[in-house]
Coordinates of C-alpha atoms in Angstrom, one line a residue:
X1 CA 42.7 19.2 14.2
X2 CA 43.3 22.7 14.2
X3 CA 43.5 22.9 10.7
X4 CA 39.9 21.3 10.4
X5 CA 39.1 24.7 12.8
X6 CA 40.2 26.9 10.4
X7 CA 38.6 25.3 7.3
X8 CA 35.1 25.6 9.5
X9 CA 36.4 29.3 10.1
X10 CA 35.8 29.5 6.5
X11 CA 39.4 29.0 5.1
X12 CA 39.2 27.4 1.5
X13 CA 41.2 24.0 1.6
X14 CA 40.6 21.5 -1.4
X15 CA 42.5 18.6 0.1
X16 CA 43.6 17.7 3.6
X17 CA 45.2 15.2 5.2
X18 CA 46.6 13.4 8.1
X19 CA 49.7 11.0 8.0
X20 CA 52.0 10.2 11.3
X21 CA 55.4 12.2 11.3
X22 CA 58.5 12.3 13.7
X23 CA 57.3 14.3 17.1
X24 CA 58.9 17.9 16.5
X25 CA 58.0 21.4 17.6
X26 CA 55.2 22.9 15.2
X27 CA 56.2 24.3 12.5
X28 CA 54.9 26.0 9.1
X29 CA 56.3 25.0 5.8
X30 CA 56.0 27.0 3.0
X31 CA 53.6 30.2 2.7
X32 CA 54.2 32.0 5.9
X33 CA 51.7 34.9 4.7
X34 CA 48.7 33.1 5.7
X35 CA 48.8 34.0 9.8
X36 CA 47.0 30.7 10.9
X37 CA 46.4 31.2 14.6
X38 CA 46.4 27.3 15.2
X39 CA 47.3 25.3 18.8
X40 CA 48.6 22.0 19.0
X41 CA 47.6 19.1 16.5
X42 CA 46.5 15.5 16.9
X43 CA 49.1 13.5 18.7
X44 CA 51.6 11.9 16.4
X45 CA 49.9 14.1 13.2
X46 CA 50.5 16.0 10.2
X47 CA 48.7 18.0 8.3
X48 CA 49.0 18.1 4.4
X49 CA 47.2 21.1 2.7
X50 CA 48.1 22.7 -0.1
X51 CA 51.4 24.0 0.5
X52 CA 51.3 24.5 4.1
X53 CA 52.9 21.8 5.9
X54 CA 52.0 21.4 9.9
X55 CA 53.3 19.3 12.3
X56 CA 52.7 18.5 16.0
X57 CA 54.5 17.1 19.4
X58 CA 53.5 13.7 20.5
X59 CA 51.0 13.6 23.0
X60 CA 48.7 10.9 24.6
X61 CA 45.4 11.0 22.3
X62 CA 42.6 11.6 25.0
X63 CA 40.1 9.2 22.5
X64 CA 36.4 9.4 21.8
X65 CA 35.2 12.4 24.8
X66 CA 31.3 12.9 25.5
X67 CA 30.3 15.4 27.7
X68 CA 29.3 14.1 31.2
X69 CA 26.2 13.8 31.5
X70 CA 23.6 10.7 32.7
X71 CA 21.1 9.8 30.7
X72 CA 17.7 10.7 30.8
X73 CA 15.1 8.2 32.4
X74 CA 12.9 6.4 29.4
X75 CA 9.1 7.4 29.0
X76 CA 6.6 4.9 30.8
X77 CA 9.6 2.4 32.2
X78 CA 10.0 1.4 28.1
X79 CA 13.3 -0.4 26.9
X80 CA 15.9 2.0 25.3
X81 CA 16.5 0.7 22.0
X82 CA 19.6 -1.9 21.8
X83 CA 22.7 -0.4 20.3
X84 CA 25.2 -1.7 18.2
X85 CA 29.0 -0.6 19.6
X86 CA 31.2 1.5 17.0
X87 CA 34.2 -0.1 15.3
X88 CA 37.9 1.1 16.4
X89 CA 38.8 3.9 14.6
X90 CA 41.7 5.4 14.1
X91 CA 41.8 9.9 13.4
X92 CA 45.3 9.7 12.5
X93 CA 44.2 7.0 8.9
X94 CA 41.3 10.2 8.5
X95 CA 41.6 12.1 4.9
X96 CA 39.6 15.2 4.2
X97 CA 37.9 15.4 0.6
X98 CA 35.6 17.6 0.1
X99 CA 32.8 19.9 1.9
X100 CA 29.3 18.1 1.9
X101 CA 27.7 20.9 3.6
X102 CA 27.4 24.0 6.0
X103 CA 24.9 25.5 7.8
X104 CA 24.9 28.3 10.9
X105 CA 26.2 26.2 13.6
X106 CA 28.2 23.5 11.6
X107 CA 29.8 22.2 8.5
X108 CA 30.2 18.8 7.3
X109 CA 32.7 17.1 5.2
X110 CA 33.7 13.8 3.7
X111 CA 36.4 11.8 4.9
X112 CA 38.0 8.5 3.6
X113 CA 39.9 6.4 5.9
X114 CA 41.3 2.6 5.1
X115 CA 37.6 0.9 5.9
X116 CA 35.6 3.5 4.6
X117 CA 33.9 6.6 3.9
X118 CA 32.5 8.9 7.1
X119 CA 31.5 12.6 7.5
X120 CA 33.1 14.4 9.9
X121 CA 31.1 17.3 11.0
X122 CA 33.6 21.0 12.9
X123 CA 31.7 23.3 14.6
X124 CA 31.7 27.1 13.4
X125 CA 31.4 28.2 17.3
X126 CA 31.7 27.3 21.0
X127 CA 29.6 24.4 22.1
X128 CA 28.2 24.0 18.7
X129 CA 28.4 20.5 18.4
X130 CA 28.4 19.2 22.0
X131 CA 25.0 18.5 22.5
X132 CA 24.4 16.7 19.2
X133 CA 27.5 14.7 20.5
X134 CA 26.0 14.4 24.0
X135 CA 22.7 12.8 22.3
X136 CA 24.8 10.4 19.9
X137 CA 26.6 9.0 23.1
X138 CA 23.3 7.9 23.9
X139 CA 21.8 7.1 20.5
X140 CA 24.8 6.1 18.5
X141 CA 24.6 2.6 17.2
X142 CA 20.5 2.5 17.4
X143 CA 19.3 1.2 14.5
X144 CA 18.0 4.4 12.0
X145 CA 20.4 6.7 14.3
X146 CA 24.0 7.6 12.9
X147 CA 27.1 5.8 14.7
X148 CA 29.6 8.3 16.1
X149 CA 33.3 6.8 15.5
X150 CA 35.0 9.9 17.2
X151 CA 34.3 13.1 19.1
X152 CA 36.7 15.9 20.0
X153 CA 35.5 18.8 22.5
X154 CA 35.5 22.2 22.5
X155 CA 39.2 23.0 23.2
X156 CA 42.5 24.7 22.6
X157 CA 43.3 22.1 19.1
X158 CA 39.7 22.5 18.4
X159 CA 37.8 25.8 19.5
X160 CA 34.5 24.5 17.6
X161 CA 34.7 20.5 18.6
X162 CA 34.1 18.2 15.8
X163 CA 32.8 14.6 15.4
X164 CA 32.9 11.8 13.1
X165 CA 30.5 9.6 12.0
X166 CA 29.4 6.9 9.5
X167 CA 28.3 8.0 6.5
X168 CA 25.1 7.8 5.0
X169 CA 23.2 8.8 1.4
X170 CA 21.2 11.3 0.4
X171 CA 18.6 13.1 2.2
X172 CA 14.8 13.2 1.0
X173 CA 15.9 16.8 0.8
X174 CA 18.6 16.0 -1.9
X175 CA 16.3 13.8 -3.7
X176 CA 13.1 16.0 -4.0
X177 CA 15.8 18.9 -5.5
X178 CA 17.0 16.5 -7.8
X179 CA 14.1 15.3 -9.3
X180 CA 12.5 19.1 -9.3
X181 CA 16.0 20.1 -11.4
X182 CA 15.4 17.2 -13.8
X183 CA 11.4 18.5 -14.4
X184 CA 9.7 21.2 -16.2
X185 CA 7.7 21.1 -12.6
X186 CA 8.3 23.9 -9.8
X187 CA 7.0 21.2 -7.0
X188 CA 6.5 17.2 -7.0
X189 CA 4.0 15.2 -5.2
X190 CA 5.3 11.7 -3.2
X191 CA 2.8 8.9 -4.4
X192 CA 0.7 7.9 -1.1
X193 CA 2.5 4.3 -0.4
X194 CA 6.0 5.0 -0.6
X195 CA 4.6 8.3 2.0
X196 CA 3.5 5.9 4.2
X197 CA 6.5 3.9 4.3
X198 CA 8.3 7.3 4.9
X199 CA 5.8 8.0 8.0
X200 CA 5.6 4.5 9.5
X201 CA 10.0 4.9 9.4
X202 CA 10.0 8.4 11.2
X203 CA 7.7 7.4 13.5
X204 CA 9.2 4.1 14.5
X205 CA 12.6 6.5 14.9
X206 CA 11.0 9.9 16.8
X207 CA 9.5 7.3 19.5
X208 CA 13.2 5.6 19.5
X209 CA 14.5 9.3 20.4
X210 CA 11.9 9.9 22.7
X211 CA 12.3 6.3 24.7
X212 CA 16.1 7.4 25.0
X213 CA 15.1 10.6 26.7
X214 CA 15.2 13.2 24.0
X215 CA 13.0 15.2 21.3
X216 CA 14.3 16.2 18.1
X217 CA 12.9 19.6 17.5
X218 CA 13.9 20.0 13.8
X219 CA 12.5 17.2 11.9
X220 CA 12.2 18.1 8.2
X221 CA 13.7 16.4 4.8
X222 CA 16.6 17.6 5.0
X223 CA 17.4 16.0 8.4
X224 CA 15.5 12.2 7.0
X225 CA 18.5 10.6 5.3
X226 CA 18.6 7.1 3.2
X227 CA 21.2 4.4 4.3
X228 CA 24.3 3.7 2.7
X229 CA 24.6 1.7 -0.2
X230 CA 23.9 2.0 -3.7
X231 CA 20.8 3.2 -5.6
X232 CA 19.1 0.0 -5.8
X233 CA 19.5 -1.6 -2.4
X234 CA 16.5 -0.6 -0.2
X235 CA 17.5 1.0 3.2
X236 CA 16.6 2.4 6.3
X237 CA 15.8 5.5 6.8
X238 CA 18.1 7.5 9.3
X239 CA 17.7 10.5 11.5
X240 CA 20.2 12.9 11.7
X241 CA 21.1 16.5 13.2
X242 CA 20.6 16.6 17.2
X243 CA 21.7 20.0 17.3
X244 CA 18.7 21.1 18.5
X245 CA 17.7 18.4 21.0
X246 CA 16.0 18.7 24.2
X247 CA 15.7 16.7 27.3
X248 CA 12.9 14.9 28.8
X249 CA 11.2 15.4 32.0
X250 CA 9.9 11.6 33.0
X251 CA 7.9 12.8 35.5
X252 CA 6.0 15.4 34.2
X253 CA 6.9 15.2 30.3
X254 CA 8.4 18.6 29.6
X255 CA 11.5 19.4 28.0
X256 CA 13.9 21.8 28.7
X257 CA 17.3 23.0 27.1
X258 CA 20.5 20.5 27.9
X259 CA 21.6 24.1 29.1
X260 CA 19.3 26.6 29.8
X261 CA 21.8 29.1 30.4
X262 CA 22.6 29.1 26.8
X263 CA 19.0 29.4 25.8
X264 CA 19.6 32.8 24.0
X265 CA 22.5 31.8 22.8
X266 CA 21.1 29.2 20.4
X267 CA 17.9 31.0 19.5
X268 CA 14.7 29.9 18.4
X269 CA 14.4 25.5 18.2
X270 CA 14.1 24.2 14.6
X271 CA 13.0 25.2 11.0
X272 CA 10.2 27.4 10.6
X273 CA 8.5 26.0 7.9
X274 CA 8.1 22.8 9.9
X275 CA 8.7 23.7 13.3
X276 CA 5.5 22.9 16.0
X277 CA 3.5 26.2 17.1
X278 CA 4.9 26.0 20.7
X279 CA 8.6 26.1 19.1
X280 CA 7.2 29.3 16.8
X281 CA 6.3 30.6 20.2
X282 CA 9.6 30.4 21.4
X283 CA 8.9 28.0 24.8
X284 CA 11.4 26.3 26.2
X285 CA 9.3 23.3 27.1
X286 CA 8.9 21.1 23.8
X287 CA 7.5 17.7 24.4
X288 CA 7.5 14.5 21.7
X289 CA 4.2 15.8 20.6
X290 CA 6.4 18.7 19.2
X291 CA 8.2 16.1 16.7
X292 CA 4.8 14.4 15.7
X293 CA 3.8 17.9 14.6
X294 CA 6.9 18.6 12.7
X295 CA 6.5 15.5 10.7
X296 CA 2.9 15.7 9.9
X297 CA 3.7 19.1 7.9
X298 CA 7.1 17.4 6.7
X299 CA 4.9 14.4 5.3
X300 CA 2.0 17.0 3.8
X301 CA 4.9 19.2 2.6
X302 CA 6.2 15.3 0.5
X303 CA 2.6 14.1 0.2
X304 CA 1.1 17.6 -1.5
X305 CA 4.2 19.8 -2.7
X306 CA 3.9 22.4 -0.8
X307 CA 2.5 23.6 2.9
X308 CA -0.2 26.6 3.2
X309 CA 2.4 28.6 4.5
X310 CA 5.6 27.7 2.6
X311 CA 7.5 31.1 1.0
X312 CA 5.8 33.3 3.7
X313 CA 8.0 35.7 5.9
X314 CA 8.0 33.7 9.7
X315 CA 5.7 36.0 11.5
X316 CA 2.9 35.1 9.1
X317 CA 4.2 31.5 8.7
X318 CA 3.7 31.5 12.9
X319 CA 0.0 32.9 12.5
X320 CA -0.7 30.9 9.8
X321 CA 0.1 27.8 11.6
X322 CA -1.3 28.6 14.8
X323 CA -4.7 29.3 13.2
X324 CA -4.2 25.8 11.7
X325 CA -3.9 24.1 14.8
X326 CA -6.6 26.1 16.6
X327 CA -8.7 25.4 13.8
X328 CA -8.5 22.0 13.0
X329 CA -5.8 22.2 10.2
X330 CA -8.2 21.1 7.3
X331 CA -6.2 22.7 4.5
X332 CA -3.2 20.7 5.3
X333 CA -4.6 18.1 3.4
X334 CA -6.1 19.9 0.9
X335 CA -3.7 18.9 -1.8
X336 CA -3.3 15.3 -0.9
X337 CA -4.5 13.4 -4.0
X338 CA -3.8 9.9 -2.3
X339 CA -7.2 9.3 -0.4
X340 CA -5.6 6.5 1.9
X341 CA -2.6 8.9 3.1
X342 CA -4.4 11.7 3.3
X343 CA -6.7 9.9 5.7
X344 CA -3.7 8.2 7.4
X345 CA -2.4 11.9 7.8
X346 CA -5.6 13.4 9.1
X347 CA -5.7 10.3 11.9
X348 CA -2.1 11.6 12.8
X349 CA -2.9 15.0 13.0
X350 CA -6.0 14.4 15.6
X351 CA -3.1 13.0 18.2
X352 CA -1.0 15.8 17.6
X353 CA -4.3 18.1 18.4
X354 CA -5.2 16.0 21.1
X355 CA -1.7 16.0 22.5
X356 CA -1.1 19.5 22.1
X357 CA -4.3 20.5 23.9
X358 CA -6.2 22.1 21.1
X359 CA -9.4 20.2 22.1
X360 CA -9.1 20.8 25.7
X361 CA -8.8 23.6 28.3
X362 CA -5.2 22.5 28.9
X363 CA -3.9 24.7 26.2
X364 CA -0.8 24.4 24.6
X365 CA 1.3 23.9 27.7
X366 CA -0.7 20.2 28.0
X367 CA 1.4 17.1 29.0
X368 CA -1.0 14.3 27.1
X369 CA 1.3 11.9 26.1
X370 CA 1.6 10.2 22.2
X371 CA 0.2 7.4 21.4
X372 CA 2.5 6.1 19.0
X373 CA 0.7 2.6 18.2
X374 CA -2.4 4.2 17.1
X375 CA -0.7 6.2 15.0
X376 CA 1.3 3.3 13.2
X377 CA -2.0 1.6 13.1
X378 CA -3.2 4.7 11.1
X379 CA -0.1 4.2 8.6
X380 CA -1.1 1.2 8.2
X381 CA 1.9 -0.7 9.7
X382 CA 1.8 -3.3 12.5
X383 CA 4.7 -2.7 14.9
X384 CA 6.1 0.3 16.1
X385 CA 9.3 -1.4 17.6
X386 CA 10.5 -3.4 14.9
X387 CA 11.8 -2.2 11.3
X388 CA 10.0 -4.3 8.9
X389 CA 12.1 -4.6 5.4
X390 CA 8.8 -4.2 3.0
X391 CA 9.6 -0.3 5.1
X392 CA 13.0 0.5 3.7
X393 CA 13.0 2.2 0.3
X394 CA 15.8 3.1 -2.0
X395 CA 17.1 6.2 -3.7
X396 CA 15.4 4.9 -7.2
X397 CA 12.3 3.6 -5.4
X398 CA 12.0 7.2 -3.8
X399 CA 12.8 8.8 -6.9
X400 CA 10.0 7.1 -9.3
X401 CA 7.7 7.7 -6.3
X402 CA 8.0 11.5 -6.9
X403 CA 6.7 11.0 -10.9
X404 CA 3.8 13.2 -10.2
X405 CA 4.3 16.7 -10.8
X406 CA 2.7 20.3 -9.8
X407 CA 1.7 21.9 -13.0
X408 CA 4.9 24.2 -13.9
X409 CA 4.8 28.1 -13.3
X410 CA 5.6 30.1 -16.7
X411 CA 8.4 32.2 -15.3
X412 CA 11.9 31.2 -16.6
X413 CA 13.6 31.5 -12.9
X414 CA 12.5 31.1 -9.5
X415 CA 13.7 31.0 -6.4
X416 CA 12.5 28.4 -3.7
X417 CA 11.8 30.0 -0.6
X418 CA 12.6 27.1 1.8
X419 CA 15.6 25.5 -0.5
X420 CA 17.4 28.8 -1.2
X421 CA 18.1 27.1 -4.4
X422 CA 17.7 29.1 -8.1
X423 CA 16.3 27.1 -10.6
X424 CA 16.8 28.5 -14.1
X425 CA 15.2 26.8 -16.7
X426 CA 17.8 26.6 -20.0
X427 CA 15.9 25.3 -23.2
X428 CA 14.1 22.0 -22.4
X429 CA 16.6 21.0 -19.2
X430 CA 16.9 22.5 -16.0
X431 CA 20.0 23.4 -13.9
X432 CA 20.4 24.1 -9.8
X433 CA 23.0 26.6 -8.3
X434 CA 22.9 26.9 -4.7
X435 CA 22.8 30.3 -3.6

């Protein structure tokens, strides 16, 4: 497990994998030069990579561990959503293929085992993946929610903890870069029904979160994932990365940090090109209207190409959006060319003002709670509990819904501010390098 450490350390390891061996002492077979500081393996385990051999005493495996902690109470005595239980899995089966990606706190890569693909996700620090564990205890196996198959601590075989869980397809992030790389386009417009599928999903899913005691506090594309499955066969949508998460308050509806004590030490909550005002503003009390926010500029960000504030430095993307709120928030909508979402988007706005206080005298620190069926009434769908199928979408559904295109800027490079992604325009094709 160790070894999976030092590949989130930053080690470069194209191929890893486990096997079970005879229980000896640990030992390093071959290049000696490269001074791994590892501890003791997986029970029973060996680790193929590259050249380096490594291999572990038996121990007792300790299983799946999630933190201690009990649940939060559910909003307004509602039903936590029912959960499906994860199959048996077995670590020592798991093979390591390739790095799907890595961000500040994390990485994640791909893993094969006998049944299956899954992505196991290492933390790159102490207690970096303990809460998103902590929340997937209680949300694994919820329908739109990932199922965790295995979770392993902060400790001394695995300083950074690491989980594994079922894998799913591409994000809405992935598929708005892709069909941007395949245009002469710098930004593309979602057409207005398959938006409101999206919305009526991520709502039905937020409010799932919510009931189970927690808000999300970095919804954006790249966290809105399709199922598994191939290209054709419409899905569910899923939400993923609980990194962030808070806890709910039942009583009085505020949130506050699983631990406060490590407040500094995980900095400001979410993305800031999506994130709500309050989280701009650095409080530690976000509430579910927070993640209603979030995904009214996600959807206006997939409904018009672009936010007002998108490519701006943060401190002007914080003004910018706190004017918006204070004022009503017209130009969100501005570029909306599909009358019925851009209605359906305005309706959902006026409950995140309402919630948030910005018609009232109780100010942002307000505890007004959502009301979550009059939004899905103005989406245009009829339950918020169950997951109709005319909802779920697939990748080529998705991708024909993003044929309208933002005229294209003349220059023959750019750089997308929120992506980080060069696009470099080569005759009459396009090509993407991640930075």
């Amino acid at each position: 497990m160790l070894v999976l450490a030092s590949l989130a350390a930053g080690f470069a390891l194209p191929h890893l994998r486990f096997v079970p061996v005879t229980p000896r002492t640990a030992t390093v077979v071959a290049d000696a030069t490269l001074n791994l500081n590892l501890p003791d393996l997986l029970s029973t385990t060996a680790l193929f990579l590259g050249g380096v051999r490594l291999e572990a005493p038996l121990e007792s495996p300790a299983g799946v561990v999630v933190p201690t902690r009990a649940p939060s109470p559910p909003l307004a005595a509602e039903v936590v959503p029912a959960r499906s239980p994860a199959p048996p899995f077995a670590i020592e089966q798991l093979i390591i293929k390739e790095r799907l990606g890595k961000g500040t706190q994390s990485e994640v890569l791909l893993g094969v085992t006998p049944t299956g693909s899954v992505a196991v996700k290492i933390g790159l620090k102490a207690f970096a993946i303990a809460r998103e564990a902590s929340v997937l205890s209680v949300m694994s196996g919820v329908a739109g929610f990932p199922t965790m198959l295995y979770y392993e601590p902060d400790g001394p075989r695995s300083p950074g903890g690491f989980l594994v869980v079922s894998l799913l397809g591409p994000s809405l992030d992935d598929l708005l870069r892709t069909r941007q790389s395949q245009s002469q386009s710098q930004l593309t417009r979602l057409s207005g029904p398959t938006l409101l599928r999206v919305a009526r999903c991520m709502l039905r899913l937020i409010r799932r979160l919510h009931v189970a005691g927690y808000v999300h506090n970095d919804i954006k594309p790249a966290n809105i994932l399709l199922g598994a499955g191939s290209s054709m066969q419409p899905t569910q949508l899923h939400l993923i990365d609980f990194g962030s998460c808070t806890n709910i308050s039942s009583s009085t509806l505020a949130h506050r940090m699983v631990n406060e004590n490590d407040a500094q030490a995980y900095g400001p909550v979410g993305t800031a090109t999506y994130a709500s005002v309050a989280a701009d503003a650095n409080v530690r009390t976000m509430r579910p209207a927070d993640d209603l926010e979030s995904l009214v500029y996600t959807l206006c960000d997939l409904a018009s190409g672009s936010l007002p504030w998108k490519g701006q430095p943060d401190a002007v993307k914080v003004a910018m959006k706190h004017e918006n709120l204070a004022r009503g928030g017209t130009e969100l909508f501005e570029g909306i060319e599909d009358a019925a979402a851009s209605v359906a988007l305005q309706a959902m706005w006026a409950e995140v003002r309402r919630c948030q206080g910005a018609d009232s005298s109780e100010g942002a620190a307000g505890g007004t709670a959502v009301d979550y069926e009059a939004c899905m009434v103005a989406l245009g769908g009829n339950s918020i509990d169950s997951d109709p199928p005319a909802d779920a979408i697939s990748e080529l559904a998705f991708m024909a819904a993003l044929g309208q295109f933002v005229p294209a800027l003349p220059d023959l490079s750019f750089t997308h501010p929120t992506l980080e992604t060069e696009y470099t325009r080569e005759d009459s094709s396009s090509t993407v390098r991640r930075l």
